[in-house]
mmCIF file of N, CA and C in Angstrom:
data_model
loop_
_atom_site.group_PDB
_atom_site.id
_atom_site.type_symbol
_atom_site.label_atom_id
_atom_site.label_comp_id
_atom_site.label_asym_id
_atom_site.label_seq_id
_atom_site.Cartn_x
_atom_site.Cartn_y
_atom_site.Cartn_z
ATOM 1 N N MET A 57 1.825 1.085 14.660
ATOM 2 C CA MET A 57 2.451 0.015 15.408
ATOM 3 C C MET A 57 2.968 -1.201 14.415
ATOM 4 N N ASN A 58 2.146 -1.475 13.488
ATOM 5 C CA ASN A 58 2.543 -2.548 12.641
ATOM 6 C C ASN A 58 3.773 -2.219 11.740
ATOM 7 N N PHE A 59 3.935 -0.802 11.499
ATOM 8 C CA PHE A 59 5.026 -0.384 10.702
ATOM 9 C C PHE A 59 6.369 -0.728 11.562
ATOM 10 N N ILE A 60 6.333 -0.493 12.793
ATOM 11 C CA ILE A 60 7.479 -0.702 13.636
ATOM 12 C C ILE A 60 7.888 -2.177 13.724
ATOM 13 N N ILE A 61 6.758 -3.026 13.798
ATOM 14 C CA ILE A 61 6.980 -4.425 13.788
ATOM 15 C C ILE A 61 7.672 -4.848 12.457
ATOM 16 N N TRP A 62 7.193 -4.413 11.195
ATOM 17 C CA TRP A 62 7.775 -4.687 9.938
ATOM 18 C C TRP A 62 9.132 -4.367 9.860
ATOM 19 N N LEU A 63 9.564 -3.213 10.376
ATOM 20 C CA LEU A 63 10.969 -2.770 10.405
ATOM 21 C C LEU A 63 11.854 -3.719 11.284
ATOM 22 N N ILE A 64 11.209 -4.194 12.391
ATOM 23 C CA ILE A 64 12.086 -5.010 13.297
ATOM 24 C C ILE A 64 12.312 -6.330 12.590
ATOM 25 N N ILE A 65 11.169 -6.850 12.180
ATOM 26 C CA ILE A 65 11.273 -8.169 11.382
ATOM 27 C C ILE A 65 12.135 -8.121 10.155
ATOM 28 N N GLY A 66 12.026 -7.011 9.316
ATOM 29 C CA GLY A 66 12.786 -6.811 8.250
ATOM 30 C C GLY A 66 14.321 -6.714 8.557
ATOM 31 N N GLY A 67 14.577 -6.096 9.676
ATOM 32 C CA GLY A 67 16.035 -5.963 10.159
ATOM 33 C C GLY A 67 16.577 -7.219 10.531
ATOM 34 N N VAL A 68 15.781 -8.144 11.129
ATOM 35 C CA VAL A 68 16.230 -9.479 11.532
ATOM 36 C C VAL A 68 16.513 -10.360 10.302
ATOM 37 N N ILE A 69 15.352 -10.272 9.424
ATOM 38 C CA ILE A 69 15.607 -11.134 8.074
ATOM 39 C C ILE A 69 16.709 -10.611 7.376
ATOM 40 N N GLY A 70 17.099 -9.357 7.223
ATOM 41 C CA GLY A 70 18.131 -8.772 6.628
ATOM 42 C C GLY A 70 19.479 -9.129 7.223
ATOM 43 N N TRP A 71 19.520 -9.257 8.555
ATOM 44 C CA TRP A 71 20.681 -9.590 9.274
ATOM 45 C C TRP A 71 20.973 -11.065 9.169
ATOM 46 N N LEU A 72 19.985 -11.910 9.161
ATOM 47 C CA LEU A 72 20.124 -13.267 8.958
ATOM 48 C C LEU A 72 20.668 -13.599 7.527
ATOM 49 N N ALA A 73 20.102 -12.902 6.530
ATOM 50 C CA ALA A 73 20.497 -13.192 5.219
ATOM 51 C C ALA A 73 21.881 -12.602 5.005
ATOM 52 N N SER A 74 22.370 -11.506 5.692
ATOM 53 C CA SER A 74 23.662 -10.946 5.581
ATOM 54 C C SER A 74 24.659 -12.002 6.196
ATOM 55 N N ILE A 75 24.270 -12.602 7.250
ATOM 56 C CA ILE A 75 25.110 -13.650 7.860
ATOM 57 C C ILE A 75 25.328 -14.832 6.867
ATOM 58 N N VAL A 76 24.234 -15.326 6.286
ATOM 59 C CA VAL A 76 24.276 -16.347 5.370
ATOM 60 C C VAL A 76 25.155 -16.063 4.104
ATOM 61 N N MET A 77 25.108 -14.873 3.594
ATOM 62 C CA MET A 77 25.785 -14.380 2.459
ATOM 63 C C MET A 77 27.186 -13.881 2.810
ATOM 64 N N ARG A 78 27.624 -13.858 4.027
ATOM 65 C CA ARG A 78 28.714 -13.360 4.521
ATOM 66 C C ARG A 78 29.054 -11.871 4.161
ATOM 67 N N THR A 79 28.016 -11.089 4.349
ATOM 68 C CA THR A 79 28.263 -9.574 4.123
ATOM 69 C C THR A 79 27.948 -8.833 5.382
ATOM 70 N N ASP A 80 27.839 -9.561 6.463
ATOM 71 C CA ASP A 80 27.415 -8.859 7.698
ATOM 72 C C ASP A 80 28.359 -7.737 8.242
ATOM 73 N N ALA A 81 29.723 -8.038 8.006
ATOM 74 C CA ALA A 81 30.635 -7.128 8.550
ATOM 75 C C ALA A 81 30.645 -5.731 7.685
ATOM 76 N N GLN A 82 30.061 -5.768 6.513
ATOM 77 C CA GLN A 82 30.065 -4.530 5.684
ATOM 78 C C GLN A 82 28.702 -3.709 5.857
ATOM 79 N N GLN A 83 27.774 -4.322 6.523
ATOM 80 C CA GLN A 83 26.415 -3.680 6.749
ATOM 81 C C GLN A 83 26.179 -3.193 8.129
ATOM 82 N N GLY A 84 25.427 -2.269 8.242
ATOM 83 C CA GLY A 84 25.006 -1.821 9.494
ATOM 84 C C GLY A 84 23.527 -2.157 9.703
ATOM 85 N N ALA A 85 22.848 -1.624 10.746
ATOM 86 C CA ALA A 85 21.598 -2.088 11.020
ATOM 87 C C ALA A 85 20.647 -1.378 10.031
ATOM 88 N N PHE A 86 20.879 -0.204 9.683
ATOM 89 C CA PHE A 86 20.070 0.416 8.568
ATOM 90 C C PHE A 86 19.914 -0.454 7.298
ATOM 91 N N LEU A 87 21.155 -0.697 6.866
ATOM 92 C CA LEU A 87 21.199 -1.587 5.688
ATOM 93 C C LEU A 87 20.627 -2.846 5.790
ATOM 94 N N ASN A 88 20.757 -3.500 6.927
ATOM 95 C CA ASN A 88 20.046 -4.787 7.145
ATOM 96 C C ASN A 88 18.509 -4.651 6.988
ATOM 97 N N ILE A 89 17.999 -3.546 7.610
ATOM 98 C CA ILE A 89 16.477 -3.371 7.430
ATOM 99 C C ILE A 89 16.176 -3.250 6.082
ATOM 100 N N VAL A 90 16.882 -2.326 5.301
ATOM 101 C CA VAL A 90 16.594 -2.120 3.847
ATOM 102 C C VAL A 90 16.669 -3.403 3.144
ATOM 103 N N VAL A 91 17.644 -4.256 3.408
ATOM 104 C CA VAL A 91 17.803 -5.582 2.716
ATOM 105 C C VAL A 91 16.624 -6.430 3.074
ATOM 106 N N GLY A 92 16.136 -6.457 4.212
ATOM 107 C CA GLY A 92 15.122 -7.259 4.737
ATOM 108 C C GLY A 92 13.764 -6.869 3.907
ATOM 109 N N ILE A 93 13.625 -5.555 3.963
ATOM 110 C CA ILE A 93 12.301 -5.038 3.368
ATOM 111 C C ILE A 93 12.332 -5.302 1.883
ATOM 112 N N VAL A 94 13.320 -4.895 1.169
ATOM 113 C CA VAL A 94 13.536 -5.141 -0.231
ATOM 114 C C VAL A 94 13.510 -6.460 -0.702
ATOM 115 N N GLY A 95 14.214 -7.434 0.196
ATOM 116 C CA GLY A 95 14.250 -8.730 -0.038
ATOM 117 C C GLY A 95 12.955 -9.425 0.198
ATOM 118 N N SER A 96 12.119 -8.920 1.033
ATOM 119 C CA SER A 96 10.774 -9.653 1.225
ATOM 120 C C SER A 96 9.864 -9.195 0.012
ATOM 121 N N PHE A 97 10.048 -8.042 -0.611
ATOM 122 C CA PHE A 97 9.497 -7.667 -1.742
ATOM 123 C C PHE A 97 9.776 -8.551 -2.964
ATOM 124 N N ILE A 98 11.158 -8.821 -3.095
ATOM 125 C CA ILE A 98 11.648 -9.631 -4.184
ATOM 126 C C ILE A 98 11.246 -11.162 -3.975
ATOM 127 N N GLY A 99 11.193 -11.578 -2.740
ATOM 128 C CA GLY A 99 10.868 -12.881 -2.396
ATOM 129 C C GLY A 99 9.282 -13.103 -2.813
ATOM 130 N N GLY A 100 8.571 -12.108 -2.456
ATOM 131 C CA GLY A 100 7.178 -12.180 -2.769
ATOM 132 C C GLY A 100 6.885 -12.301 -4.299
ATOM 133 N N ILE A 101 7.658 -11.526 -5.008
ATOM 134 C CA ILE A 101 7.584 -11.558 -6.538
ATOM 135 C C ILE A 101 7.961 -13.001 -7.037
ATOM 136 N N VAL A 102 9.165 -13.297 -6.683
ATOM 137 C CA VAL A 102 9.744 -14.678 -7.081
ATOM 138 C C VAL A 102 8.900 -15.854 -6.598
ATOM 139 N N LEU A 103 8.449 -15.935 -5.460
ATOM 140 C CA LEU A 103 7.691 -17.026 -4.985
ATOM 141 C C LEU A 103 6.164 -17.001 -5.125
ATOM 142 N N ARG A 104 5.692 -16.002 -5.924
ATOM 143 C CA ARG A 104 4.247 -15.765 -6.090
ATOM 144 C C ARG A 104 3.615 -17.047 -6.759
ATOM 145 N N SER A 105 4.559 -17.724 -7.729
ATOM 146 C CA SER A 105 3.994 -18.752 -8.358
ATOM 147 C C SER A 105 3.660 -19.896 -7.546
ATOM 148 N N PHE A 106 4.071 -20.106 -6.232
ATOM 149 C CA PHE A 106 3.887 -21.138 -5.330
ATOM 150 C C PHE A 106 2.606 -20.965 -4.627
ATOM 151 N N GLY A 107 1.808 -19.977 -4.893
ATOM 152 C CA GLY A 107 0.682 -19.648 -4.145
ATOM 153 C C GLY A 107 0.657 -18.362 -3.328
ATOM 154 N N LYS A 108 -0.313 -18.142 -2.429
ATOM 155 C CA LYS A 108 -0.314 -16.986 -1.608
ATOM 156 C C LYS A 108 0.811 -17.058 -0.566
ATOM 157 N N ILE A 109 1.625 -16.048 -0.641
ATOM 158 C CA ILE A 109 2.767 -16.063 0.371
ATOM 159 C C ILE A 109 2.411 -15.223 1.598
ATOM 160 N N ASN A 110 1.863 -14.080 1.376
ATOM 161 C CA ASN A 110 1.655 -13.159 2.360
ATOM 162 C C ASN A 110 0.297 -12.771 2.349
ATOM 163 N N ASN A 111 -0.553 -13.074 3.541
ATOM 164 C CA ASN A 111 -1.768 -12.792 3.726
ATOM 165 C C ASN A 111 -2.083 -11.653 4.839
ATOM 166 N N ASN A 112 -1.097 -10.723 4.916
ATOM 167 C CA ASN A 112 -1.043 -9.611 5.717
ATOM 168 C C ASN A 112 -0.930 -10.036 7.192
ATOM 169 N N ASP A 113 -0.152 -11.166 7.438
ATOM 170 C CA ASP A 113 0.100 -11.668 8.698
ATOM 171 C C ASP A 113 1.554 -12.245 8.685
ATOM 172 N N PHE A 114 2.062 -12.568 9.861
ATOM 173 C CA PHE A 114 3.401 -13.237 10.012
ATOM 174 C C PHE A 114 3.195 -14.635 9.929
ATOM 175 N N SER A 115 3.393 -15.215 8.722
ATOM 176 C CA SER A 115 3.343 -16.650 8.598
ATOM 177 C C SER A 115 4.807 -17.170 8.272
ATOM 178 N N ILE A 116 4.979 -18.419 8.512
ATOM 179 C CA ILE A 116 6.315 -18.944 8.208
ATOM 180 C C ILE A 116 6.644 -18.946 6.797
ATOM 181 N N SER A 117 5.663 -19.019 5.882
ATOM 182 C CA SER A 117 5.986 -19.026 4.418
ATOM 183 C C SER A 117 6.388 -17.518 4.109
ATOM 184 N N ALA A 118 5.726 -16.568 4.693
ATOM 185 C CA ALA A 118 6.122 -15.214 4.394
ATOM 186 C C ALA A 118 7.474 -14.777 4.844
ATOM 187 N N LEU A 119 7.821 -15.347 6.002
ATOM 188 C CA LEU A 119 9.180 -15.057 6.529
ATOM 189 C C LEU A 119 10.271 -15.825 5.641
ATOM 190 N N ILE A 120 9.993 -17.026 5.246
ATOM 191 C CA ILE A 120 10.918 -17.757 4.353
ATOM 192 C C ILE A 120 11.056 -17.067 3.032
ATOM 193 N N ALA A 121 9.840 -16.519 2.591
ATOM 194 C CA ALA A 121 9.888 -15.901 1.174
ATOM 195 C C ALA A 121 10.849 -14.556 1.497
ATOM 196 N N ALA A 122 10.708 -13.881 2.502
ATOM 197 C CA ALA A 122 11.473 -12.644 2.812
ATOM 198 C C ALA A 122 12.953 -13.076 2.869
ATOM 199 N N PHE A 123 13.304 -14.138 3.576
ATOM 200 C CA PHE A 123 14.696 -14.430 3.735
ATOM 201 C C PHE A 123 15.279 -14.878 2.505
ATOM 202 N N VAL A 124 14.529 -15.673 1.600
ATOM 203 C CA VAL A 124 15.060 -16.108 0.271
ATOM 204 C C VAL A 124 15.132 -14.865 -0.616
ATOM 205 N N GLY A 125 14.279 -13.922 -0.588
ATOM 206 C CA GLY A 125 14.420 -12.609 -1.320
ATOM 207 C C GLY A 125 15.611 -11.856 -0.905
ATOM 208 N N ALA A 126 15.874 -11.779 0.293
ATOM 209 C CA ALA A 126 17.028 -10.994 0.816
ATOM 210 C C ALA A 126 18.333 -11.684 0.381
ATOM 211 N N CYS A 127 18.321 -12.979 0.470
ATOM 212 C CA CYS A 127 19.535 -13.693 -0.016
ATOM 213 C C CYS A 127 19.792 -13.467 -1.520
ATOM 214 N N ILE A 128 18.749 -13.497 -2.234
ATOM 215 C CA ILE A 128 18.819 -13.176 -3.821
ATOM 216 C C ILE A 128 19.255 -11.742 -3.890
ATOM 217 N N LEU A 129 18.758 -10.826 -3.143
ATOM 218 C CA LEU A 129 19.221 -9.450 -3.198
ATOM 219 C C LEU A 129 20.700 -9.292 -2.929
ATOM 220 N N LEU A 130 21.198 -10.013 -1.856
ATOM 221 C CA LEU A 130 22.567 -9.809 -1.574
ATOM 222 C C LEU A 130 23.371 -10.516 -2.465
ATOM 223 N N ALA A 131 23.021 -11.638 -3.047
ATOM 224 C CA ALA A 131 23.810 -12.274 -4.157
ATOM 225 C C ALA A 131 23.939 -11.483 -5.380
ATOM 226 N N VAL A 132 22.884 -10.727 -5.784
ATOM 227 C CA VAL A 132 22.985 -9.866 -6.901
ATOM 228 C C VAL A 132 23.861 -8.711 -6.647
ATOM 229 N N VAL A 133 23.778 -8.113 -5.421
ATOM 230 C CA VAL A 133 24.694 -7.028 -5.058
ATOM 231 C C VAL A 133 26.060 -7.406 -5.059
ATOM 232 N N ASN A 134 26.339 -8.685 -4.591
ATOM 233 C CA ASN A 134 27.827 -9.204 -4.510
ATOM 234 C C ASN A 134 28.226 -9.485 -5.868
ATOM 235 N N LEU A 135 27.316 -9.941 -6.740
ATOM 236 C CA LEU A 135 27.800 -10.337 -8.203
ATOM 237 C C LEU A 135 28.102 -9.002 -8.865
ATOM 238 N N ILE A 136 27.363 -7.918 -8.703
ATOM 239 C CA ILE A 136 27.708 -6.662 -9.294
ATOM 240 C C ILE A 136 28.973 -6.094 -8.651
ATOM 241 N N ARG A 137 29.009 -6.012 -7.347
ATOM 242 C CA ARG A 137 30.161 -5.383 -6.715
ATOM 243 C C ARG A 137 31.485 -6.108 -6.851
ATOM 244 N N ARG A 138 31.584 -7.500 -6.752
ATOM 245 C CA ARG A 138 32.758 -8.145 -6.800
ATOM 246 C C ARG A 138 32.902 -9.192 -7.885
ATOM 247 N N GLY A 139 31.895 -9.308 -8.750
ATOM 248 C CA GLY A 139 32.028 -10.352 -9.726
ATOM 249 C C GLY A 139 31.752 -11.717 -9.368
ATOM 250 N N SER A 140 31.545 -12.009 -8.091
ATOM 251 C CA SER A 140 31.356 -13.287 -7.608
ATOM 252 C C SER A 140 30.152 -13.225 -6.563
ATOM 253 N N VAL A 141 29.355 -14.457 -6.477
ATOM 254 C CA VAL A 141 28.299 -14.437 -5.425
ATOM 255 C C VAL A 141 28.858 -14.680 -4.021
ATOM 256 N N ARG A 142 29.944 -15.285 -3.829
ATOM 257 C CA ARG A 142 30.535 -15.682 -2.575
ATOM 258 C C ARG A 142 29.911 -17.012 -2.117
#
């Protein structure tokens, strides 16, 4: 059951990040989920220096780290794809 919840939260985080980075029209639900999950991994690595981010629960800091990581991932993809972050 936790796996399904993580997929739903990852999809929402990926969707919100794609709206902020203006790539929502190019992505579907599956890519939003992938961006949310990979972004949460990146956010956890990048923000690890600020202390414990994820303690196996849904905390606000973990959701913010996932959102920041998803935005970073989309910025890197846009930079590679178009040559600009947008």
